[in-house]
Amino acid sequence: MSTATDEATLLADEHTVRQDIDQLHADALELARRTKALATVLDHGDYSATGGRVRTAVTHIWRAAEDLHSAFHTAPPRCAGPDASLSGLCGRRMRYLAARVARSTE
């Protein structure tokens, strides 16, 4: 996965940047789900302290996913224009994620 670094490249390759952010967000959510499952298994017996540490990691991963979600909104789609409301963009994002989840469960 490549990341764009200069402003001209970012403007020209906005779609790829948004896809990169979106993929990182999806990866972070998946990692949080997997980590939570591990913490649940480790919460019993001799590994309970380890389970607590892993559960703390889930919190950090979830916060990182939320930061990525916020970053997605700072790179609005070209069609939105500079005056697009954050609530409108967030609604659009949620509809996109719902459609994506529906496709992945088919």
mmCIF file of C-alpha atoms in Angstrom:
data_model
loop_
_atom_site.group_PDB
_atom_site.id
_atom_site.type_symbol
_atom_site.label_atom_id
_atom_site.label_comp_id
_atom_site.label_asym_id
_atom_site.label_seq_id
_atom_site.Cartn_x
_atom_site.Cartn_y
_atom_site.Cartn_z
ATOM 1 C CA MET A 1 0.000 0.000 0.000
ATOM 2 C CA SER A 2 1.440 3.378 -0.927
ATOM 3 C CA THR A 3 0.807 6.682 0.777
ATOM 4 C CA ALA A 4 0.827 10.035 -0.958
ATOM 5 C CA THR A 5 3.039 12.677 0.629
ATOM 6 C CA ASP A 6 2.954 15.924 -1.331
ATOM 7 C CA GLU A 7 -0.132 18.125 -1.704
ATOM 8 C CA ALA A 8 -0.297 17.919 -5.509
ATOM 9 C CA THR A 9 -0.286 14.137 -5.347
ATOM 10 C CA LEU A 10 -2.956 14.177 -2.656
ATOM 11 C CA LEU A 11 -5.249 16.361 -4.736
ATOM 12 C CA ALA A 12 -4.700 14.289 -7.873
ATOM 13 C CA ASP A 13 -5.053 11.000 -6.063
ATOM 14 C CA GLU A 14 -7.803 11.870 -3.573
ATOM 15 C CA HIS A 15 -9.780 8.720 -4.325
ATOM 16 C CA THR A 16 -6.820 6.487 -3.469
ATOM 17 C CA VAL A 17 -6.132 8.403 -0.258
ATOM 18 C CA ARG A 18 -9.759 7.985 0.822
ATOM 19 C CA GLN A 19 -9.604 4.275 -0.037
ATOM 20 C CA ASP A 20 -6.399 3.918 2.023
ATOM 21 C CA ILE A 21 -8.051 5.606 5.020
ATOM 22 C CA ASP A 22 -11.161 3.478 4.589
ATOM 23 C CA GLN A 23 -9.132 0.264 4.392
ATOM 24 C CA LEU A 24 -7.114 1.199 7.486
ATOM 25 C CA HIS A 25 -10.386 1.894 9.319
ATOM 26 C CA ALA A 26 -11.796 -1.493 8.307
ATOM 27 C CA ASP A 27 -8.540 -3.216 9.300
ATOM 28 C CA ALA A 28 -8.571 -1.501 12.710
ATOM 29 C CA LEU A 29 -12.169 -2.573 13.356
ATOM 30 C CA GLU A 30 -11.360 -6.166 12.381
ATOM 31 C CA LEU A 31 -8.277 -6.144 14.631
ATOM 32 C CA ALA A 32 -10.382 -4.797 17.510
ATOM 33 C CA ARG A 33 -12.937 -7.618 17.008
ATOM 34 C CA ARG A 34 -10.224 -10.291 16.920
ATOM 35 C CA THR A 35 -8.449 -8.809 19.932
ATOM 36 C CA LYS A 36 -11.705 -8.672 21.913
ATOM 37 C CA ALA A 37 -12.321 -12.359 21.167
ATOM 38 C CA LEU A 38 -8.826 -13.171 22.430
ATOM 39 C CA ALA A 39 -9.379 -11.101 25.577
ATOM 40 C CA THR A 40 -12.611 -12.982 26.274
ATOM 41 C CA VAL A 41 -10.780 -16.301 26.080
ATOM 42 C CA LEU A 42 -7.919 -15.068 28.277
ATOM 43 C CA ASP A 43 -10.165 -13.551 30.968
ATOM 44 C CA HIS A 44 -10.342 -16.878 32.840
ATOM 45 C CA GLY A 45 -7.949 -18.695 35.133
ATOM 46 C CA ASP A 46 -4.217 -18.081 35.122
ATOM 47 C CA TYR A 47 -4.425 -15.763 32.126
ATOM 48 C CA SER A 48 -6.874 -13.236 33.617
ATOM 49 C CA ALA A 49 -4.196 -10.547 34.003
ATOM 50 C CA THR A 50 -3.187 -11.098 30.396
ATOM 51 C CA GLY A 51 -6.824 -10.853 29.347
ATOM 52 C CA GLY A 52 -7.079 -7.481 31.098
ATOM 53 C CA ARG A 53 -4.046 -6.189 29.202
ATOM 54 C CA VAL A 54 -5.447 -7.446 25.905
ATOM 55 C CA ARG A 55 -8.799 -5.800 26.714
ATOM 56 C CA THR A 56 -6.936 -2.505 27.262
ATOM 57 C CA ALA A 57 -5.392 -2.945 23.817
ATOM 58 C CA VAL A 58 -8.915 -3.296 22.376
ATOM 59 C CA THR A 59 -9.727 0.162 23.744
ATOM 60 C CA HIS A 60 -6.659 1.675 22.103
ATOM 61 C CA ILE A 61 -7.356 -0.033 18.776
ATOM 62 C CA TRP A 62 -10.987 1.122 18.864
ATOM 63 C CA ARG A 63 -9.875 4.715 19.501
ATOM 64 C CA ALA A 64 -7.475 4.464 16.562
ATOM 65 C CA ALA A 65 -10.351 3.276 14.368
ATOM 66 C CA GLU A 66 -12.411 6.282 15.476
ATOM 67 C CA ASP A 67 -9.495 8.600 14.629
ATOM 68 C CA LEU A 68 -9.362 7.048 11.165
ATOM 69 C CA HIS A 69 -13.107 7.570 10.813
ATOM 70 C CA SER A 70 -12.575 11.267 11.652
ATOM 71 C CA ALA A 71 -9.720 11.458 9.154
ATOM 72 C CA PHE A 72 -12.053 10.104 6.480
ATOM 73 C CA HIS A 73 -14.195 13.215 6.970
ATOM 74 C CA THR A 74 -11.298 15.627 6.598
ATOM 75 C CA ALA A 75 -10.847 14.292 3.060
ATOM 76 C CA PRO A 76 -14.399 14.795 1.749
ATOM 77 C CA PRO A 77 -15.331 13.503 -1.691
ATOM 78 C CA ARG A 78 -14.915 15.909 -4.594
ATOM 79 C CA CYS A 79 -18.642 16.029 -5.185
ATOM 80 C CA ALA A 80 -19.279 17.260 -1.622
ATOM 81 C CA GLY A 81 -17.565 20.604 -2.063
ATOM 82 C CA PRO A 82 -15.988 22.690 0.689
ATOM 83 C CA ASP A 83 -19.337 23.577 2.329
ATOM 84 C CA ALA A 84 -20.539 20.012 2.942
ATOM 85 C CA SER A 85 -21.809 19.448 6.460
ATOM 86 C CA LEU A 86 -20.073 16.889 8.643
ATOM 87 C CA SER A 87 -23.420 15.293 9.513
ATOM 88 C CA GLY A 88 -24.166 14.831 5.812
ATOM 89 C CA LEU A 89 -20.779 13.259 5.229
ATOM 90 C CA CYS A 90 -21.158 11.021 8.287
ATOM 91 C CA GLY A 91 -24.589 9.877 7.109
ATOM 92 C CA ARG A 92 -23.123 9.077 3.728
ATOM 93 C CA ARG A 93 -20.266 7.187 5.386
ATOM 94 C CA MET A 94 -22.647 5.145 7.538
ATOM 95 C CA ARG A 95 -24.760 4.204 4.505
ATOM 96 C CA TYR A 96 -21.563 3.187 2.689
ATOM 97 C CA LEU A 97 -20.423 1.026 5.616
ATOM 98 C CA ALA A 98 -23.863 -0.589 5.951
ATOM 99 C CA ALA A 99 -23.842 -1.467 2.242
ATOM 100 C CA ARG A 100 -20.301 -2.824 2.555
ATOM 101 C CA VAL A 101 -21.251 -5.036 5.494
ATOM 102 C CA ALA A 102 -24.319 -6.275 3.626
ATOM 103 C CA ARG A 103 -22.141 -7.210 0.636
ATOM 104 C CA SER A 104 -19.607 -9.001 2.816
ATOM 105 C CA THR A 105 -22.261 -11.150 4.513
ATOM 106 C CA GLU A 106 -23.833 -12.330 1.249
#
